[in-house]
Amino acid sequence: MITPPDAIAALDESDPLAPMRALFDLPDELVYLDGNSLGVLPRGVSERVARIVNEEWRQGLISSWGGGWIDLPTSVGATIAHLIGATPDEVVVGDSTSVNLFKCIAAALHLRPERRVIVTEADNFPTDNYIAQGLAELLGDYQIRYVAPYEDPADALGDDVAVLSLTHVNYRTAAVHDMRRVTTAAHDAGALAVWDLSHSTGALPVDLNAAGADFAVGCTYKYLNGGPGAPAFCFAAQTLLGEARQPLSGWMGHMDPFAFGPDYDPAPAARRFLCGTPQILSLGALSSALELWSDVDMIAVRRKSLALSDLFMGLVDEFADEHGLEIVTPRQHERRGSHVSVRAANGHAVMRALAERGVVGDFRAPDLMRFGFTPLYTSFTDTWRAAMALRDVFDSHAWRNERFAQRLRVT
Ligand SMILES: *Cc1c(COP(=O)(O)O)cnc(C)c1O
């Protein structure tokens, strides 16, 4: 790997978060800019999972449910709460983001029975809109109103709107919504706001309660490093918890699952958003991964995230015109999250050529190259190396090699 200029090395030397990189088991020579898709393995997780398997499962067997397993969805939820501006009993962990979105949108619709419209964005993450579509079809007589890219979602609100369902940081462009302003607009129109925090949690400060959010969901395998398929979180505001009903009324969301009674009676607090038996192996991995967040200062994370992405965009600017590249991520700090997307006609082949040079980002069809900046383990040197490698892939025409022509199944 090439040595960066002194000015770049100096940024790493004065970086207060630099020591956190040692908490991750990250291959040495790899520049990993895909932690916004699958976070890196934190040290300690594999030992924790081994302990669950070898001690709690093998030896403890059924007694381990009472020895802490049964409380993992709420105890892990309480750990995530402080990262998203929630109180500990407003958050539970279980199922996937898609499934939790189904529960939250359905719960919100149930609270606005006279209204028949769900507002979302046309360029929301596809699963978010597929879930809204499935729900509208299931319930019948519902409509989805799509906000066009760069239009203000507040303009799509009206007295027919039950729910506004948005992703806080856009997965393609990293454009970020002003959560408080948009939530207030939804409330003024009599609607409820459901936020997807998949690209926000662990990437920038989030304060759901200060924004007045009603419901929220989010991934834990991206910036929180919970591992592949780690269970998602689900938030419901305290003020709604008493009346909010979600339709996946499984026994783990029941007031007293082990009473084995005939009728569903929802648990108090966010536990009513659980459905079936918790995924203990994944929850164990996630709870271990979350330990390192206990004294992370999100203001410092945000400051470094912006510094890394500013550096990257500045370096890419130097060769963007020459190679027909367009940075689609907003430049203004308050308008962007923690990744940078660059439009390139042959972006898929370019990202594959880049991976061969030890720089991993990803590609989002049809033409966006995505570079995620995860301040706990991404350095300024990594960022500089990524930009230099990208430039080299273009200058050398390496991406034109035939072996990069085929689209991979998972991008
Ligand atoms: C990553 C992501 C998801 C993923 O949902 P799963 O159910 O975990 O597959 C959903 N929504 C957004 C906005 C995401 O970024």
mmCIF file of N, CA, C and O in Angstrom, residues 87-158:
data_model
loop_
_atom_site.group_PDB
_atom_site.id
_atom_site.type_symbol
_atom_site.label_atom_id
_atom_site.label_comp_id
_atom_site.label_asym_id
_atom_site.label_seq_id
_atom_site.Cartn_x
_atom_site.Cartn_y
_atom_site.Cartn_z
ATOM 1 N N THR A 87 -36.173 6.523 25.138
ATOM 2 C CA THR A 87 -36.017 6.002 26.487
ATOM 3 C C THR A 87 -35.906 4.470 26.393
ATOM 4 O O THR A 87 -36.386 3.872 25.427
ATOM 5 N N PRO A 88 -35.280 3.839 27.397
ATOM 6 C CA PRO A 88 -35.012 2.398 27.285
ATOM 7 C C PRO A 88 -36.254 1.544 27.030
ATOM 8 O O PRO A 88 -36.169 0.535 26.326
ATOM 9 N N ASP A 89 -37.418 1.933 27.553
ATOM 10 C CA ASP A 89 -38.569 1.047 27.331
ATOM 11 C C ASP A 89 -39.363 1.380 26.065
ATOM 12 O O ASP A 89 -40.444 0.840 25.831
ATOM 13 N N GLU A 90 -38.802 2.242 25.222
ATOM 14 C CA GLU A 90 -39.448 2.531 23.930
ATOM 15 C C GLU A 90 -38.871 1.694 22.774
ATOM 16 O O GLU A 90 -39.346 1.806 21.642
ATOM 17 N N VAL A 91 -37.852 0.889 23.064
ATOM 18 C CA VAL A 91 -37.148 0.190 21.978
ATOM 19 C C VAL A 91 -37.056 -1.310 22.255
ATOM 20 O O VAL A 91 -36.711 -1.715 23.365
ATOM 21 N N VAL A 92 -37.364 -2.123 21.251
ATOM 22 C CA VAL A 92 -37.117 -3.572 21.337
ATOM 23 C C VAL A 92 -36.358 -4.010 20.090
ATOM 24 O O VAL A 92 -36.379 -3.321 19.062
ATOM 25 N N VAL A 93 -35.726 -5.177 20.195
ATOM 26 C CA VAL A 93 -34.947 -5.685 19.072
ATOM 27 C C VAL A 93 -35.437 -7.080 18.707
ATOM 28 O O VAL A 93 -35.582 -7.943 19.585
ATOM 29 N N GLY A 94 -35.690 -7.277 17.428
ATOM 30 C CA GLY A 94 -36.118 -8.586 16.942
ATOM 31 C C GLY A 94 -36.621 -8.449 15.524
ATOM 32 O O GLY A 94 -36.962 -7.345 15.080
ATOM 33 N N ASP A 95 -36.662 -9.566 14.789
ATOM 34 C CA ASP A 95 -37.113 -9.567 13.399
ATOM 35 C C ASP A 95 -36.230 -8.665 12.528
ATOM 36 O O ASP A 95 -35.218 -8.158 12.980
ATOM 37 N N SER A 96 -36.646 -8.459 11.283
ATOM 38 C CA SER A 96 -35.840 -7.638 10.375
ATOM 39 C C SER A 96 -36.425 -6.231 10.295
ATOM 40 O O SER A 96 -37.538 -5.974 10.761
ATOM 41 N N THR A 97 -35.683 -5.337 9.689
ATOM 42 C CA THR A 97 -36.183 -3.974 9.478
ATOM 43 C C THR A 97 -37.486 -4.018 8.675
ATOM 44 O O THR A 97 -38.447 -3.316 8.999
ATOM 45 N N SER A 98 -37.505 -4.859 7.638
ATOM 46 C CA SER A 98 -38.711 -4.947 6.804
ATOM 47 C C SER A 98 -39.928 -5.336 7.645
ATOM 48 O O SER A 98 -40.998 -4.718 7.544
ATOM 49 N N VAL A 99 -39.773 -6.364 8.467
ATOM 50 C CA VAL A 99 -40.893 -6.840 9.286
ATOM 51 C C VAL A 99 -41.303 -5.768 10.308
ATOM 52 O O VAL A 99 -42.497 -5.531 10.534
ATOM 53 N N ASN A 100 -40.318 -5.108 10.900
ATOM 54 C CA ASN A 100 -40.662 -4.071 11.880
ATOM 55 C C ASN A 100 -41.379 -2.893 11.237
ATOM 56 O O ASN A 100 -42.244 -2.262 11.845
ATOM 57 N N LEU A 101 -41.016 -2.612 10.005
ATOM 58 C CA LEU A 101 -41.698 -1.545 9.284
ATOM 59 C C LEU A 101 -43.166 -1.909 9.057
ATOM 60 O O LEU A 101 -44.065 -1.071 9.175
ATOM 61 N N PHE A 102 -43.387 -3.165 8.739
ATOM 62 C CA PHE A 102 -44.762 -3.656 8.561
ATOM 63 C C PHE A 102 -45.562 -3.412 9.846
ATOM 64 O O PHE A 102 -46.672 -2.877 9.821
ATOM 65 N N LYS A 103 -44.955 -3.791 10.986
ATOM 66 C CA LYS A 103 -45.662 -3.615 12.263
ATOM 67 C C LYS A 103 -45.929 -2.132 12.534
ATOM 68 O O LYS A 103 -47.021 -1.758 12.966
ATOM 69 N N CYS A 104 -44.928 -1.302 12.294
ATOM 70 C CA CYS A 104 -45.066 0.125 12.656
ATOM 71 C C CYS A 104 -46.052 0.848 11.748
ATOM 72 O O CYS A 104 -46.873 1.639 12.228
ATOM 73 N N ILE A 105 -45.960 0.613 10.443
ATOM 74 C CA ILE A 105 -46.901 1.303 9.546
ATOM 75 C C ILE A 105 -48.321 0.828 9.858
ATOM 76 O O ILE A 105 -49.262 1.633 9.930
ATOM 77 N N ALA A 106 -48.459 -0.492 10.091
ATOM 78 C CA ALA A 106 -49.795 -1.018 10.410
ATOM 79 C C ALA A 106 -50.315 -0.398 11.715
ATOM 80 O O ALA A 106 -51.491 -0.016 11.805
ATOM 81 N N ALA A 107 -49.437 -0.289 12.720
ATOM 82 C CA ALA A 107 -49.862 0.300 14.000
ATOM 83 C C ALA A 107 -50.290 1.751 13.797
ATOM 84 O O ALA A 107 -51.290 2.213 14.363
ATOM 85 N N ALA A 108 -49.535 2.471 12.964
ATOM 86 C CA ALA A 108 -49.869 3.873 12.713
ATOM 87 C C ALA A 108 -51.196 3.985 11.958
ATOM 88 O O ALA A 108 -52.035 4.840 12.284
ATOM 89 N N LEU A 109 -51.421 3.123 10.978
ATOM 90 C CA LEU A 109 -52.688 3.164 10.229
ATOM 91 C C LEU A 109 -53.866 2.903 11.171
ATOM 92 O O LEU A 109 -54.925 3.528 11.056
ATOM 93 N N HIS A 110 -53.635 1.979 12.088
ATOM 94 C CA HIS A 110 -54.677 1.617 13.051
ATOM 95 C C HIS A 110 -55.069 2.804 13.938
ATOM 96 O O HIS A 110 -56.215 2.918 14.372
ATOM 97 N N LEU A 111 -54.091 3.690 14.164
ATOM 98 C CA LEU A 111 -54.352 4.869 15.002
ATOM 99 C C LEU A 111 -55.003 6.011 14.217
ATOM 100 O O LEU A 111 -55.385 7.030 14.789
ATOM 101 N N ARG A 112 -55.076 5.884 12.906
ATOM 102 C CA ARG A 112 -55.696 6.921 12.057
ATOM 103 C C ARG A 112 -56.728 6.260 11.134
ATOM 104 O O ARG A 112 -56.602 6.299 9.909
ATOM 105 N N PRO A 113 -57.753 5.638 11.720
ATOM 106 C CA PRO A 113 -58.652 4.785 10.929
ATOM 107 C C PRO A 113 -59.443 5.524 9.844
ATOM 108 O O PRO A 113 -59.880 4.902 8.872
ATOM 109 N N GLU A 114 -59.625 6.834 9.991
ATOM 110 C CA GLU A 114 -60.424 7.552 8.989
ATOM 111 C C GLU A 114 -59.635 7.890 7.741
ATOM 112 O O GLU A 114 -60.185 8.358 6.754
ATOM 113 N N ARG A 115 -58.330 7.724 7.784
ATOM 114 C CA ARG A 115 -57.471 8.183 6.683
ATOM 115 C C ARG A 115 -56.948 7.009 5.873
ATOM 116 O O ARG A 115 -56.728 5.935 6.408
ATOM 117 N N ARG A 116 -56.693 7.234 4.604
ATOM 118 C CA ARG A 116 -56.416 6.114 3.696
ATOM 119 C C ARG A 116 -55.134 6.260 2.876
ATOM 120 O O ARG A 116 -54.922 5.512 1.922
ATOM 121 N N VAL A 117 -54.283 7.231 3.216
ATOM 122 C CA VAL A 117 -53.079 7.442 2.390
ATOM 123 C C VAL A 117 -51.804 7.268 3.208
ATOM 124 O O VAL A 117 -51.697 7.750 4.338
ATOM 125 N N ILE A 118 -50.843 6.544 2.591
ATOM 126 C CA ILE A 118 -49.489 6.429 3.140
ATOM 127 C C ILE A 118 -48.584 7.254 2.228
ATOM 128 O O ILE A 118 -48.564 7.026 1.012
ATOM 129 N N VAL A 119 -47.859 8.205 2.807
ATOM 130 C CA VAL A 119 -46.916 8.982 1.991
ATOM 131 C C VAL A 119 -45.517 8.420 2.198
ATOM 132 O O VAL A 119 -45.087 8.199 3.332
ATOM 133 N N THR A 120 -44.820 8.166 1.088
ATOM 134 C CA THR A 120 -43.418 7.754 1.157
ATOM 135 C C THR A 120 -42.686 8.418 0.001
ATOM 136 O O THR A 120 -43.264 9.229 -0.719
ATOM 137 N N GLU A 121 -41.407 8.081 -0.138
ATOM 138 C CA GLU A 121 -40.648 8.689 -1.220
ATOM 139 C C GLU A 121 -40.442 7.694 -2.332
ATOM 140 O O GLU A 121 -40.184 6.511 -2.076
ATOM 141 N N ALA A 122 -40.457 8.153 -3.566
ATOM 142 C CA ALA A 122 -40.243 7.259 -4.706
ATOM 143 C C ALA A 122 -38.867 6.596 -4.604
ATOM 144 O O ALA A 122 -38.709 5.436 -4.963
ATOM 145 N N ASP A 123 -37.865 7.313 -4.102
ATOM 146 C CA ASP A 123 -36.534 6.701 -4.033
ATOM 147 C C ASP A 123 -36.175 6.240 -2.621
ATOM 148 O O ASP A 123 -35.012 6.175 -2.252
ATOM 149 N N ASN A 124 -37.197 5.900 -1.855
ATOM 150 C CA ASN A 124 -36.950 5.242 -0.570
ATOM 151 C C ASN A 124 -36.303 3.882 -0.843
ATOM 152 O O ASN A 124 -36.385 3.356 -1.961
ATOM 153 N N PHE A 125 -35.688 3.290 0.174
ATOM 154 C CA PHE A 125 -35.128 1.946 0.018
ATOM 155 C C PHE A 125 -36.266 1.022 -0.441
ATOM 156 O O PHE A 125 -37.354 1.042 0.151
ATOM 157 N N PRO A 126 -36.042 0.208 -1.480
ATOM 158 C CA PRO A 126 -37.156 -0.562 -2.048
ATOM 159 C C PRO A 126 -37.964 -1.356 -1.027
ATOM 160 O O PRO A 126 -39.193 -1.354 -1.082
ATOM 161 N N THR A 127 -37.306 -2.037 -0.086
ATOM 162 C CA THR A 127 -38.094 -2.867 0.831
ATOM 163 C C THR A 127 -39.107 -2.026 1.609
ATOM 164 O O THR A 127 -40.219 -2.479 1.887
ATOM 165 N N ASP A 128 -38.750 -0.787 1.923
ATOM 166 C CA ASP A 128 -39.667 0.067 2.671
ATOM 167 C C ASP A 128 -40.955 0.289 1.876
ATOM 168 O O ASP A 128 -42.062 0.247 2.422
ATOM 169 N N ASN A 129 -40.783 0.520 0.583
ATOM 170 C CA ASN A 129 -41.971 0.755 -0.240
ATOM 171 C C ASN A 129 -42.701 -0.538 -0.589
ATOM 172 O O ASN A 129 -43.930 -0.560 -0.679
ATOM 173 N N TYR A 130 -41.940 -1.639 -0.746
ATOM 174 C CA TYR A 130 -42.609 -2.923 -0.989
ATOM 175 C C TYR A 130 -43.500 -3.280 0.202
ATOM 176 O O TYR A 130 -44.604 -3.814 0.033
ATOM 177 N N ILE A 131 -43.008 -3.010 1.400
ATOM 178 C CA ILE A 131 -43.789 -3.318 2.604
ATOM 179 C C ILE A 131 -45.056 -2.467 2.635
ATOM 180 O O ILE A 131 -46.156 -2.960 2.919
ATOM 181 N N ALA A 132 -44.921 -1.184 2.317
ATOM 182 C CA ALA A 132 -46.100 -0.305 2.290
ATOM 183 C C ALA A 132 -47.099 -0.804 1.248
ATOM 184 O O ALA A 132 -48.316 -0.829 1.486
ATOM 185 N N GLN A 133 -46.568 -1.235 0.095
ATOM 186 C CA GLN A 133 -47.457 -1.742 -0.971
ATOM 187 C C GLN A 133 -48.194 -3.004 -0.514
ATOM 188 O O GLN A 133 -49.401 -3.157 -0.736
ATOM 189 N N GLY A 134 -47.442 -3.901 0.141
ATOM 190 C CA GLY A 134 -48.053 -5.159 0.600
ATOM 191 C C GLY A 134 -49.143 -4.903 1.625
ATOM 192 O O GLY A 134 -50.203 -5.541 1.620
ATOM 193 N N LEU A 135 -48.886 -3.957 2.497
ATOM 194 C CA LEU A 135 -49.844 -3.623 3.545
ATOM 195 C C LEU A 135 -51.099 -2.985 2.936
ATOM 196 O O LEU A 135 -52.235 -3.311 3.317
ATOM 197 N N ALA A 136 -50.881 -2.074 1.981
ATOM 198 C CA ALA A 136 -52.020 -1.419 1.332
ATOM 199 C C ALA A 136 -52.891 -2.463 0.626
ATOM 200 O O ALA A 136 -54.122 -2.396 0.665
ATOM 201 N N GLU A 137 -52.225 -3.449 0.018
ATOM 202 C CA GLU A 137 -52.959 -4.485 -0.693
ATOM 203 C C GLU A 137 -53.726 -5.379 0.286
ATOM 204 O O GLU A 137 -54.880 -5.742 0.058
ATOM 205 N N LEU A 138 -53.066 -5.714 1.385
ATOM 206 C CA LEU A 138 -53.683 -6.573 2.391
ATOM 207 C C LEU A 138 -54.929 -5.917 2.995
ATOM 208 O O LEU A 138 -55.969 -6.549 3.157
ATOM 209 N N LEU A 139 -54.798 -4.626 3.322
ATOM 210 C CA LEU A 139 -55.901 -3.932 3.988
ATOM 211 C C LEU A 139 -56.975 -3.513 2.996
ATOM 212 O O LEU A 139 -58.136 -3.355 3.363
ATOM 213 N N GLY A 140 -56.582 -3.307 1.746
ATOM 214 C CA GLY A 140 -57.523 -2.871 0.704
ATOM 215 C C GLY A 140 -57.900 -1.411 0.913
ATOM 216 O O GLY A 140 -57.807 -0.881 2.024
ATOM 217 N N ASP A 141 -58.239 -0.728 -0.210
ATOM 218 C CA ASP A 141 -58.749 0.628 -0.086
ATOM 219 C C ASP A 141 -57.730 1.626 0.479
ATOM 220 O O ASP A 141 -58.099 2.653 1.039
ATOM 221 N N TYR A 142 -56.448 1.299 0.409
ATOM 222 C CA TYR A 142 -55.414 2.257 0.807
ATOM 223 C C TYR A 142 -54.639 2.707 -0.420
ATOM 224 O O TYR A 142 -54.517 1.961 -1.390
ATOM 225 N N GLN A 143 -54.102 3.917 -0.344
ATOM 226 C CA GLN A 143 -53.307 4.438 -1.453
ATOM 227 C C GLN A 143 -51.934 4.832 -0.951
ATOM 228 O O GLN A 143 -51.802 5.293 0.180
ATOM 229 N N ILE A 144 -50.961 4.714 -1.858
ATOM 230 C CA ILE A 144 -49.621 5.189 -1.508
ATOM 231 C C ILE A 144 -49.329 6.413 -2.359
ATOM 232 O O ILE A 144 -49.538 6.389 -3.581
ATOM 233 N N ARG A 145 -48.886 7.470 -1.717
ATOM 234 C CA ARG A 145 -48.542 8.694 -2.447
ATOM 235 C C ARG A 145 -47.027 8.850 -2.407
ATOM 236 O O ARG A 145 -46.440 8.902 -1.322
ATOM 237 N N TYR A 146 -46.419 8.903 -3.591
ATOM 238 C CA TYR A 146 -44.955 8.959 -3.671
ATOM 239 C C TYR A 146 -44.457 10.383 -3.860
ATOM 240 O O TYR A 146 -44.900 11.092 -4.757
ATOM 241 N N VAL A 147 -43.512 10.745 -3.014
ATOM 242 C CA VAL A 147 -42.872 12.050 -3.141
ATOM 243 C C VAL A 147 -41.698 11.885 -4.105
ATOM 244 O O VAL A 147 -40.903 10.952 -3.953
ATOM 245 N N ALA A 148 -41.591 12.770 -5.084
ATOM 246 C CA ALA A 148 -40.500 12.670 -6.064
ATOM 247 C C ALA A 148 -39.181 13.094 -5.405
ATOM 248 O O ALA A 148 -39.185 13.848 -4.432
ATOM 249 N N PRO A 149 -38.054 12.600 -5.948
ATOM 250 C CA PRO A 149 -36.753 12.979 -5.400
ATOM 251 C C PRO A 149 -36.613 14.512 -5.326
ATOM 252 O O PRO A 149 -37.018 15.208 -6.263
ATOM 253 N N TYR A 150 -36.065 14.981 -4.253
ATOM 254 C CA TYR A 150 -35.805 16.412 -4.001
ATOM 255 C C TYR A 150 -37.064 17.247 -3.743
ATOM 256 O O TYR A 150 -36.990 18.445 -3.556
ATOM 257 N N GLU A 151 -38.241 16.604 -3.750
ATOM 258 C CA GLU A 151 -39.435 17.357 -3.347
ATOM 259 C C GLU A 151 -39.585 17.273 -1.845
ATOM 260 O O GLU A 151 -39.137 16.320 -1.217
ATOM 261 N N ASP A 152 -40.240 18.258 -1.274
ATOM 262 C CA ASP A 152 -40.421 18.281 0.176
ATOM 263 C C ASP A 152 -41.600 17.381 0.556
ATOM 264 O O ASP A 152 -42.729 17.622 0.114
ATOM 265 N N PRO A 153 -41.349 16.349 1.377
ATOM 266 C CA PRO A 153 -42.452 15.446 1.758
ATOM 267 C C PRO A 153 -43.592 16.196 2.440
ATOM 268 O O PRO A 153 -44.755 15.762 2.363
ATOM 269 N N ALA A 154 -43.298 17.329 3.066
ATOM 270 C CA ALA A 154 -44.346 18.091 3.745
ATOM 271 C C ALA A 154 -45.413 18.551 2.745
ATOM 272 O O ALA A 154 -46.589 18.696 3.089
ATOM 273 N N ASP A 155 -45.010 18.740 1.485
ATOM 274 C CA ASP A 155 -45.961 19.199 0.472
ATOM 275 C C ASP A 155 -46.956 18.118 0.053
ATOM 276 O O ASP A 155 -47.935 18.405 -0.619
ATOM 277 N N ALA A 156 -46.665 16.857 0.400
ATOM 278 C CA ALA A 156 -47.553 15.756 0.000
ATOM 279 C C ALA A 156 -48.576 15.427 1.088
ATOM 280 O O ALA A 156 -49.377 14.516 0.944
ATOM 281 N N LEU A 157 -48.525 16.174 2.186
ATOM 282 C CA LEU A 157 -49.424 15.875 3.304
ATOM 283 C C LEU A 157 -50.789 16.529 3.095
ATOM 284 O O LEU A 157 -50.904 17.503 2.362
ATOM 285 N N GLY A 158 -51.793 15.948 3.742
ATOM 286 C CA GLY A 158 -53.136 16.513 3.633
ATOM 287 C C GLY A 158 -54.030 15.784 4.610
ATOM 288 O O GLY A 158 -53.553 14.879 5.324
#
